[in-house]
Amino acid sequence: MECKTCGKSLSSTDLLCSSCNTLNEFYVFKNSELQAQFTSKLNDLNKVIENVLPSVEYAWDESVSLYASTIEKAKAILKTDIIKDQVATKTFKDMDNLLQRCKSAEFHIALVGAIKAGKSTLINALLGYDLASTRVTPETASLTKFRSSKENNFVKVSFYTSDEWQRLWNSAKDSRAKVFLEEYAKLDAEKIKNDWLNQDSITVQCESIEALKEEIHKWSSSKTATHYFVKEVEVGLVDFDMPEGVVFVDTPGLDDVVAYRSDITRDYINRANAVLVCVKSDSLTGPEMATIYSVFANTRYNPEKVYIIATQLDTLNRPEENWKEQRVEWLKYITDEGAYGDPQLASRNLIPVSGYLYSLIKKYDAIEEGSDEYFELASILMKFRIMPQNVGEHAQRLLDFTGVDSLKRQIEKEVINNHKVLLIQDIRETYLLCKEDIRELTSKMKQGQLEVIEYSEKNIHEIQKRKAEREQELVEIETDKKELETLLTLVKQTTSSRVKELTEAIKGMAVQ
């Protein structure tokens, strides 16, 4: 069939024409009364479409604007009373995710992993400043974004709404997050809750890096009551050589005791355009493989956008020798179909780093003899059989070993230099997934309505009965789909025989 407006060839399950966004007329009725009712409802839906005005936020690219406009209108139709009950929550969530990507030309590089996997330390090494907190207690309870700024260093803070906070609070109680609840009470955070929930975002200009550090600490430290109500912290750096629109994101741990915060990270993996999965270099066991598999699942098995970062190399007993052994074992399992599915890609995207050693070497001249950092560096150097006073002559070897500069070059070459093209490709892929989901939904709706029409000559009780049966079938189909997705993910995460083999292999390695 053809679009009645522009003549483009359409499938019978296309909800909207992708060229002109005209609503597709699915049916032609023999019964004139039914045709009149259908035409009336179609006109009502067209009015809904006409009220969806194009947003200037999508105007940065013509193709992106078309994708967003189409999804906005499809969403408006699916939200109408006559349809919305037949649409799965995930469908709306996927559409919202796409529209969020389309709103600005931002390319997000997310660092994800378990708590204390070295995400914040690596961020600091990439930034060249110790801005992300690396304290023993998990500090990254909210998304923290880092980007370049043209004029001033700044910190922008966004807060939870009451509804978001209630979901977080319920999650903390359901998860039995004892420490979270105890610290919340100890800091008397309840007294200031209403001061921050539903508040507009705050932007603070900072004249120096020290002022920037203090401001970040003020809003993100787990030792301050305010941090409970902070949803997101965005940091702008003048001295950060990064294209405008490229954003590095430090995320809450995937194993956060408050499930709501872990879910923020999982949802964000879908939003991110590239993902650095941080895993401690000495601990690739079953749970770590589960983390890796879950990231690949959340990226729709698009392996090119995933980089597995083996962090904290300096914690190995003999870092250079031990990592060579570990790398061989890691590659055996990340080559699996649940991860890269390609030996060359797995080898290229497995990157070992030591963000902490990198930062220490970079500021070695400023480290005071006898300070905590001096002794920590000395302890690491002994693993390389290097005396502290000889750091200078071994500095380049150590910097090369940390892998940070190598990671920067690879990310710059493969991601940052091509970020605009990759961003539009990513948006297009997400759009096609949404389109296919909507097409599948439309097909089911059409089939259901056709069956109802077949009963239209029968008595009203039979019509109502069949309609109720059809609605129940849709519910069951959606339930089965969710259960299947959950089962597939569970199989990937926990039942892979290779993960079991890996766990045993790691236990038997006896790293020295």
Coordinates of C-alpha atoms in Angstrom, one line a residue:
M1 CA 0.0 0.0 0.0
E2 CA 1.0 3.6 -0.5
C3 CA 0.9 6.7 1.8
K4 CA -2.1 8.8 0.9
T5 CA 0.0 12.0 1.3
C6 CA 3.3 11.4 -0.4
G7 CA 2.9 8.1 -2.2
K8 CA 5.7 6.3 -0.4
S9 CA 5.4 2.5 -0.3
L10 CA 4.3 1.3 3.1
S11 CA 3.9 -2.0 5.0
S12 CA 0.4 -2.7 6.4
T13 CA 2.0 -2.5 9.8
D14 CA 3.7 0.9 9.4
L15 CA 2.0 3.1 12.0
L16 CA 3.4 6.3 10.4
C17 CA 4.9 7.1 7.0
S18 CA 8.6 7.6 7.6
S19 CA 8.7 10.4 4.9
C20 CA 5.8 12.6 5.9
N21 CA 4.6 11.3 9.2
T22 CA 1.1 10.7 8.0
L23 CA -1.0 8.2 9.9
N24 CA -1.4 5.0 8.0
E25 CA -5.0 3.9 7.3
F26 CA -5.0 0.2 8.1
Y27 CA -8.5 -0.8 7.2
V28 CA -11.3 -0.2 4.7
F29 CA -14.6 -1.4 6.0
K30 CA -17.5 -2.7 3.9
N31 CA -20.0 -1.6 6.6
S32 CA -20.4 2.2 6.1
E33 CA -21.3 2.8 9.8
L34 CA -18.1 1.1 10.9
Q35 CA -16.1 3.0 8.3
A36 CA -17.5 6.3 9.6
Q37 CA -16.5 5.4 13.2
F38 CA -13.1 4.4 12.1
T39 CA -12.6 7.6 10.1
S40 CA -13.7 9.6 13.1
K41 CA -11.1 7.9 15.3
L42 CA -8.5 8.3 12.6
N43 CA -9.2 12.0 12.4
D44 CA -8.9 12.3 16.2
L45 CA -5.4 10.6 16.0
N46 CA -4.4 12.9 13.2
K47 CA -5.3 15.9 15.4
V48 CA -3.0 14.4 18.1
I49 CA -0.2 14.2 15.5
E50 CA -0.8 17.8 14.4
N51 CA -0.4 19.0 18.0
V52 CA 3.1 17.4 18.3
L53 CA 5.3 20.4 17.3
P54 CA 8.9 19.8 16.2
S55 CA 11.4 20.6 18.9
V56 CA 14.4 22.9 18.3
E57 CA 16.4 20.5 20.4
Y58 CA 16.5 18.1 17.5
A59 CA 17.5 20.6 14.9
W60 CA 21.2 20.0 15.1
D61 CA 21.0 17.3 12.4
E62 CA 18.3 16.8 9.7
S63 CA 18.2 13.0 9.9
V64 CA 18.1 13.0 13.7
S65 CA 15.3 15.6 13.6
L66 CA 13.3 13.3 11.3
Y67 CA 13.8 10.3 13.6
A68 CA 12.8 12.2 16.7
S69 CA 9.8 13.7 15.0
T70 CA 8.6 10.3 13.9
I71 CA 9.0 8.8 17.3
E72 CA 7.4 11.8 19.1
K73 CA 4.3 11.4 16.9
A74 CA 4.2 7.6 17.3
K75 CA 4.5 8.0 21.0
A76 CA 1.7 10.6 21.1
I77 CA -0.6 8.1 19.2
L78 CA 0.4 5.2 21.5
K79 CA -0.3 7.3 24.6
T80 CA -3.9 7.9 23.6
D81 CA -6.6 6.3 25.7
I82 CA -7.8 3.9 22.9
I83 CA -4.2 2.4 22.5
K84 CA -2.0 2.9 25.6
D85 CA -3.3 -0.1 27.5
Q86 CA -2.0 -2.3 24.8
V87 CA 1.6 -0.9 24.8
A88 CA 4.3 -2.3 27.0
T89 CA 6.1 0.0 29.4
K90 CA 9.4 -1.0 27.8
T91 CA 8.2 0.4 24.5
F92 CA 7.7 3.8 26.0
K93 CA 11.0 3.6 27.8
D94 CA 12.9 2.8 24.6
M95 CA 11.2 5.7 22.8
D96 CA 12.1 8.1 25.7
N97 CA 15.7 6.8 25.6
L98 CA 15.9 7.6 21.8
L99 CA 14.4 11.0 22.2
Q100 CA 16.9 11.8 25.0
R101 CA 19.7 10.9 22.7
C102 CA 18.3 13.1 19.9
K103 CA 18.0 16.2 22.1
S104 CA 21.6 17.3 21.7
A105 CA 24.8 16.4 19.9
E106 CA 26.3 14.8 23.1
F107 CA 28.4 11.7 22.9
H108 CA 28.5 9.9 26.2
I109 CA 31.4 7.7 27.3
A110 CA 30.3 5.8 30.4
L111 CA 32.6 4.1 32.9
V112 CA 30.7 1.3 34.6
G113 CA 31.6 -1.6 36.9
A114 CA 31.3 -2.8 40.5
I115 CA 31.9 -0.6 43.5
K116 CA 35.6 0.1 44.0
A117 CA 36.5 -1.3 40.5
G118 CA 38.7 1.7 39.8
K119 CA 36.2 3.8 37.8
S120 CA 36.9 7.1 39.6
T121 CA 40.6 6.6 39.7
L122 CA 40.7 6.1 35.9
I123 CA 38.5 9.1 35.4
N124 CA 41.0 11.2 37.4
A125 CA 43.9 9.8 35.3
L126 CA 42.0 10.7 32.0
L127 CA 41.1 14.2 33.3
G128 CA 44.6 14.9 34.7
Y129 CA 43.0 16.1 38.0
D130 CA 41.9 14.3 41.2
L131 CA 38.3 15.4 40.9
A132 CA 36.3 12.1 41.2
S133 CA 36.3 10.7 44.7
T134 CA 38.3 7.5 45.3
R135 CA 37.7 7.1 49.1
V136 CA 37.2 3.7 50.7
T137 CA 33.5 4.2 51.0
P138 CA 31.6 4.2 47.7
E139 CA 31.2 7.9 46.9
T140 CA 29.7 7.8 43.4
A141 CA 26.0 7.5 44.3
S142 CA 24.9 9.7 41.4
L143 CA 25.9 10.1 37.8
T144 CA 28.9 12.4 37.6
K145 CA 29.6 13.9 34.2
F146 CA 32.9 15.6 33.0
R147 CA 33.1 17.8 29.9
S148 CA 35.2 20.6 28.5
S149 CA 34.1 24.2 29.2
K150 CA 34.9 27.2 27.0
E151 CA 34.9 29.9 29.6
N152 CA 34.8 28.8 33.3
N153 CA 35.2 25.8 35.4
F154 CA 31.8 24.9 36.8
V155 CA 29.7 22.4 38.8
K156 CA 26.1 21.9 37.8
V157 CA 23.9 19.9 40.3
S158 CA 20.5 18.4 39.6
F159 CA 18.2 17.0 42.2
Y160 CA 15.7 14.2 42.5
T161 CA 12.0 14.8 42.2
S162 CA 9.7 13.6 45.0
D163 CA 8.6 10.6 42.9
E164 CA 12.2 9.6 42.0
W165 CA 13.3 9.9 45.6
Q166 CA 10.3 7.8 46.8
R167 CA 11.4 5.0 44.4
L168 CA 15.0 5.3 45.6
W169 CA 13.9 5.1 49.2
N170 CA 11.6 2.1 48.6
S171 CA 14.5 0.4 46.8
A172 CA 16.8 1.0 49.8
K173 CA 14.2 -0.5 52.2
D174 CA 13.4 -3.4 49.9
S175 CA 17.2 -4.1 49.4
R176 CA 17.7 -3.9 53.1
A177 CA 20.5 -1.4 52.6
K178 CA 21.3 -1.3 56.3
V179 CA 24.4 1.0 56.0
F180 CA 22.5 3.4 53.7
L181 CA 19.6 3.7 56.1
E182 CA 21.7 4.0 59.2
E183 CA 23.9 6.7 57.6
Y184 CA 20.8 8.6 56.4
A185 CA 19.5 8.6 60.0
K186 CA 22.9 9.5 61.5
L187 CA 23.3 12.5 59.2
D188 CA 19.7 13.5 60.0
A189 CA 19.1 13.9 56.3
E190 CA 15.3 13.7 56.7
K191 CA 15.3 17.2 58.1
I192 CA 16.7 18.8 54.9
K193 CA 15.0 16.5 52.4
N194 CA 12.3 19.0 51.4
D195 CA 14.9 21.7 50.9
W196 CA 16.4 19.8 47.9
L197 CA 13.7 17.5 46.3
N198 CA 12.1 19.1 43.2
Q199 CA 14.6 22.0 43.2
D200 CA 15.9 23.5 40.0
S201 CA 19.4 22.7 39.1
I202 CA 22.2 24.8 40.6
T203 CA 25.3 25.9 38.6
V204 CA 28.4 27.2 40.5
Q205 CA 31.4 28.9 38.8
C206 CA 34.8 28.0 40.2
E207 CA 37.9 30.1 39.8
S208 CA 40.4 27.4 40.6
I209 CA 40.8 23.6 40.6
E210 CA 40.8 23.5 44.4
A211 CA 37.5 25.4 44.5
L212 CA 36.2 22.9 41.9
K213 CA 37.2 20.0 44.1
E214 CA 35.6 21.5 47.2
E215 CA 32.3 22.1 45.3
I216 CA 32.2 18.6 43.9
H217 CA 32.9 17.2 47.4
K218 CA 30.1 19.4 48.8
W219 CA 27.5 17.7 46.6
S220 CA 28.8 14.2 46.2
S221 CA 30.5 13.2 49.4
S222 CA 28.8 10.4 51.4
K223 CA 29.7 12.3 54.5
T224 CA 27.3 15.1 53.7
A225 CA 23.5 14.7 54.1
T226 CA 22.8 16.7 50.9
H227 CA 24.3 14.0 48.6
Y228 CA 21.3 11.7 49.2
F229 CA 19.1 14.1 47.1
V230 CA 21.6 14.8 44.3
K231 CA 20.6 13.0 41.1
E232 CA 23.4 14.2 38.8
V233 CA 26.6 16.3 39.0
E234 CA 28.1 17.8 35.9
V235 CA 31.6 19.2 35.9
G236 CA 32.9 21.6 33.3
L237 CA 36.7 22.0 32.9
V238 CA 38.4 24.7 30.9
D239 CA 41.7 22.8 30.8
F240 CA 40.3 19.6 29.4
D241 CA 41.2 19.0 25.7
M242 CA 38.0 17.4 24.5
P243 CA 35.6 18.2 21.7
E244 CA 32.5 20.0 22.7
G245 CA 29.7 17.5 23.3
V246 CA 31.9 14.6 24.4
V247 CA 31.1 13.7 28.0
F248 CA 32.8 11.2 30.3
V249 CA 30.4 9.7 32.9
D250 CA 31.3 8.2 36.2
T251 CA 28.4 5.9 37.3
P252 CA 27.1 4.3 40.5
G253 CA 28.4 0.8 41.0
L254 CA 26.5 -2.0 39.3
D255 CA 26.5 -3.8 42.7
D256 CA 25.2 -0.8 44.7
V257 CA 23.3 -2.0 47.8
V258 CA 20.5 0.3 46.7
A259 CA 19.1 -1.4 43.6
Y260 CA 17.6 1.8 42.3
R261 CA 21.1 3.3 41.9
S262 CA 22.4 0.2 40.1
D263 CA 19.4 0.4 37.8
I264 CA 20.4 4.0 36.9
T265 CA 23.7 2.6 35.7
R266 CA 22.1 -0.2 33.7
D267 CA 19.7 2.2 32.1
Y268 CA 22.5 4.5 31.3
I269 CA 24.4 1.8 29.5
N270 CA 21.6 1.9 26.9
R271 CA 22.0 5.7 26.7
A272 CA 25.8 5.6 26.4
N273 CA 27.5 5.7 23.1
A274 CA 30.7 4.0 24.3
V275 CA 31.1 2.0 27.5
L276 CA 34.3 1.3 29.5
V277 CA 33.7 -1.7 31.7
C278 CA 36.1 -1.5 34.7
V279 CA 37.0 -4.8 36.3
K280 CA 39.9 -5.3 38.8
S281 CA 42.7 -7.0 37.0
D282 CA 43.1 -9.7 39.7
S283 CA 39.5 -10.8 39.9
L284 CA 37.9 -12.0 36.7
T285 CA 35.7 -14.6 38.3
G286 CA 32.1 -15.6 37.8
P287 CA 30.6 -12.4 39.2
E288 CA 32.9 -10.2 37.1
M289 CA 32.0 -12.2 34.0
A290 CA 28.4 -11.7 34.9
T291 CA 29.0 -7.9 35.0
I292 CA 30.6 -8.1 31.5
Y293 CA 27.8 -10.1 30.0
S294 CA 25.2 -7.8 31.5
V295 CA 26.9 -4.8 29.8
F296 CA 26.9 -6.6 26.4
A297 CA 23.2 -7.5 26.9
N298 CA 22.4 -3.8 27.7
T299 CA 24.2 -2.6 24.6
R300 CA 22.1 -4.8 22.4
Y301 CA 25.2 -6.9 21.7
N302 CA 26.9 -4.1 19.9
P303 CA 30.5 -5.1 20.9
E304 CA 32.4 -2.4 19.1
K305 CA 31.1 0.2 21.7
V306 CA 32.4 -1.8 24.7
Y307 CA 35.9 -1.6 26.1
I308 CA 36.9 -4.0 28.9
I309 CA 39.3 -2.2 31.2
A310 CA 41.4 -4.3 33.5
T311 CA 42.1 -1.8 36.3
Q312 CA 44.4 -1.6 39.3
L313 CA 47.3 -3.4 37.7
D314 CA 49.6 -2.1 40.5
T315 CA 47.7 -4.3 43.0
L316 CA 49.1 -7.5 41.4
N317 CA 52.1 -9.0 43.2
R318 CA 54.3 -9.0 40.1
P319 CA 52.4 -6.7 37.8
E320 CA 54.2 -7.2 34.5
E321 CA 54.5 -11.0 34.7
N322 CA 51.1 -11.6 36.4
W323 CA 49.1 -9.5 33.8
K324 CA 50.6 -11.5 30.9
E325 CA 49.2 -14.7 32.5
Q326 CA 45.9 -13.1 33.3
R327 CA 45.4 -11.6 29.8
V328 CA 45.6 -15.1 28.3
E329 CA 42.9 -16.3 30.6
W330 CA 40.7 -13.2 30.1
L331 CA 40.8 -13.5 26.3
K332 CA 39.6 -17.1 26.5
Y333 CA 36.3 -16.0 27.9
I334 CA 35.6 -12.5 26.5
T335 CA 35.9 -14.0 23.1
D336 CA 32.7 -16.0 23.9
E337 CA 29.5 -15.1 22.0
G338 CA 28.1 -13.6 25.2
A339 CA 30.8 -10.9 24.9
Y340 CA 32.8 -10.0 21.8
G341 CA 32.4 -13.2 19.7
D342 CA 35.5 -12.2 17.8
P343 CA 39.1 -12.9 18.9
Q344 CA 40.6 -9.8 17.2
L345 CA 38.0 -7.4 18.6
A346 CA 38.4 -9.0 22.1
S347 CA 42.2 -8.5 22.0
R348 CA 41.9 -4.9 20.8
N349 CA 39.3 -3.9 23.3
L350 CA 40.8 -5.5 26.4
I351 CA 42.9 -2.7 27.9
P352 CA 44.9 -3.0 31.1
V353 CA 45.5 0.2 33.2
S354 CA 46.7 1.5 36.5
G355 CA 45.2 4.9 36.9
Y356 CA 46.6 5.4 40.4
L357 CA 50.2 4.6 39.5
Y358 CA 49.8 6.9 36.4
S359 CA 48.7 9.8 38.6
L360 CA 51.5 9.2 41.1
I361 CA 54.2 9.2 38.4
K362 CA 52.8 12.3 36.7
K363 CA 53.0 14.3 40.0
Y364 CA 56.1 12.6 41.4
D365 CA 58.1 15.8 41.6
A366 CA 55.4 17.3 43.9
I367 CA 55.2 14.3 46.2
E368 CA 56.9 15.1 49.6
E369 CA 59.2 12.5 50.9
G370 CA 57.7 10.8 54.0
S371 CA 54.1 11.6 52.9
D372 CA 51.4 8.8 52.5
E373 CA 51.7 9.1 48.7
Y374 CA 55.4 8.7 48.8
F375 CA 55.2 5.4 50.8
E376 CA 52.4 4.2 48.6
L377 CA 54.4 4.8 45.5
A378 CA 57.5 3.2 47.1
S379 CA 55.4 0.1 47.8
I380 CA 54.3 -0.2 44.2
L381 CA 57.8 0.5 42.8
M382 CA 59.2 -2.4 44.9
K383 CA 57.0 -4.7 42.8
F384 CA 59.0 -3.5 39.7
R385 CA 62.3 -3.8 41.6
I386 CA 62.7 0.0 41.4
M387 CA 63.9 2.2 44.2
P388 CA 62.0 5.5 44.8
Q389 CA 65.0 7.6 44.1
N390 CA 65.4 6.0 40.6
V391 CA 61.8 6.8 39.4
G392 CA 63.1 9.4 36.9
E393 CA 65.1 7.0 34.8
H394 CA 62.2 4.4 34.8
A395 CA 59.3 6.9 34.4
Q396 CA 58.5 6.2 30.8
R397 CA 58.6 2.5 31.3
L398 CA 56.2 2.8 34.2
L399 CA 53.9 5.2 32.4
D400 CA 53.8 2.8 29.4
F401 CA 52.9 0.0 31.8
T402 CA 50.0 1.9 33.3
G403 CA 48.3 1.9 29.9
V404 CA 46.5 5.2 30.5
D405 CA 48.1 7.0 27.6
S406 CA 47.5 4.0 25.4
L407 CA 43.9 4.0 26.4
K408 CA 43.6 7.7 25.6
R409 CA 45.1 7.2 22.2
Q410 CA 42.8 4.3 21.4
I411 CA 39.6 6.1 22.6
E412 CA 40.6 9.2 20.8
K413 CA 41.3 7.4 17.5
E414 CA 38.3 5.0 17.5
V415 CA 35.7 7.1 19.3
I416 CA 36.4 10.8 19.9
N417 CA 37.7 11.7 16.5
N418 CA 34.6 10.1 14.9
H419 CA 32.1 10.9 17.7
K420 CA 29.6 12.8 15.5
V421 CA 29.4 10.1 12.9
L422 CA 29.1 7.4 15.5
L423 CA 26.5 9.4 17.4
I424 CA 24.2 9.6 14.4
Q425 CA 24.8 5.9 13.6
D426 CA 23.9 5.0 17.2
I427 CA 20.7 7.1 17.0
R428 CA 19.7 5.5 13.7
E429 CA 20.2 2.0 15.1
T430 CA 18.1 2.8 18.1
Y431 CA 15.5 4.4 15.9
L432 CA 15.3 1.2 13.8
L433 CA 14.9 -0.9 16.9
C434 CA 12.0 1.3 18.1
K435 CA 10.4 1.3 14.7
E436 CA 10.6 -2.5 14.6
D437 CA 9.1 -2.7 18.1
I438 CA 6.2 -0.4 17.1
R439 CA 5.7 -2.3 13.9
E440 CA 5.4 -5.6 15.8
L441 CA 2.9 -3.9 18.2
T442 CA 0.9 -2.5 15.4
S443 CA 0.7 -5.9 13.7
K444 CA -0.6 -7.5 16.9
M445 CA -3.1 -4.7 17.3
K446 CA -4.3 -5.0 13.7
Q447 CA -4.7 -8.8 14.0
G448 CA -6.7 -8.3 17.2
Q449 CA -9.0 -5.7 15.7
L450 CA -9.6 -7.8 12.6
E451 CA -10.7 -10.7 14.8
V452 CA -13.1 -8.3 16.6
I453 CA -14.5 -7.1 13.3
E454 CA -15.1 -10.8 12.3
Y455 CA -17.3 -11.0 15.3
S456 CA -19.1 -7.7 14.6
E457 CA -22.1 -9.5 13.1
K458 CA -22.6 -11.6 16.2
N459 CA -24.2 -10.5 19.4
I460 CA -22.6 -8.0 21.8
H461 CA -21.7 -10.5 24.4
E462 CA -19.6 -12.5 22.0
I463 CA -17.8 -9.4 20.9
Q464 CA -17.0 -8.3 24.4
K465 CA -15.9 -11.8 25.3
R466 CA -13.5 -12.0 22.3
K467 CA -12.1 -8.5 23.0
A468 CA -11.4 -9.5 26.6
E469 CA -9.7 -12.7 25.5
R470 CA -7.6 -10.7 23.0
E471 CA -6.5 -8.2 25.6
Q472 CA -5.5 -11.1 28.0
E473 CA -3.5 -12.7 25.1
L474 CA -1.6 -9.5 24.7
V475 CA -0.8 -9.4 28.4
E476 CA 0.4 -13.0 28.3
I477 CA 2.5 -12.3 25.2
E478 CA 4.2 -9.4 26.9
T479 CA 4.8 -11.4 30.1
D480 CA 6.3 -14.3 28.1
K481 CA 8.5 -11.8 26.3
K482 CA 9.8 -10.3 29.6
E483 CA 10.4 -13.7 31.1
L484 CA 12.3 -14.9 28.0
E485 CA 14.5 -11.7 28.1
T486 CA 15.2 -12.3 31.8
L487 CA 15.9 -16.0 31.2
L488 CA 18.3 -15.2 28.3
T489 CA 20.2 -12.7 30.4
L490 CA 20.3 -15.0 33.4
V491 CA 21.7 -17.8 31.2
K492 CA 24.4 -15.4 29.9
Q493 CA 25.3 -14.2 33.4
T494 CA 25.2 -17.2 35.6
T495 CA 24.9 -20.6 33.8
S496 CA 27.6 -20.4 31.2
S497 CA 29.9 -23.4 31.6
R498 CA 32.7 -21.1 30.5
V499 CA 32.2 -18.9 33.5
K500 CA 32.4 -21.9 35.7
E501 CA 35.6 -23.0 34.0
L502 CA 37.0 -19.5 34.3
T503 CA 36.3 -19.4 38.1
E504 CA 38.1 -22.6 38.6
A505 CA 41.0 -21.5 36.4
I506 CA 41.5 -18.3 38.3
K507 CA 41.4 -20.1 41.6
G508 CA 44.1 -22.4 40.4
M509 CA 46.4 -19.8 39.0
A510 CA 48.0 -19.0 42.3
V511 CA 49.2 -15.6 41.2
Q512 CA 52.4 -14.7 42.9

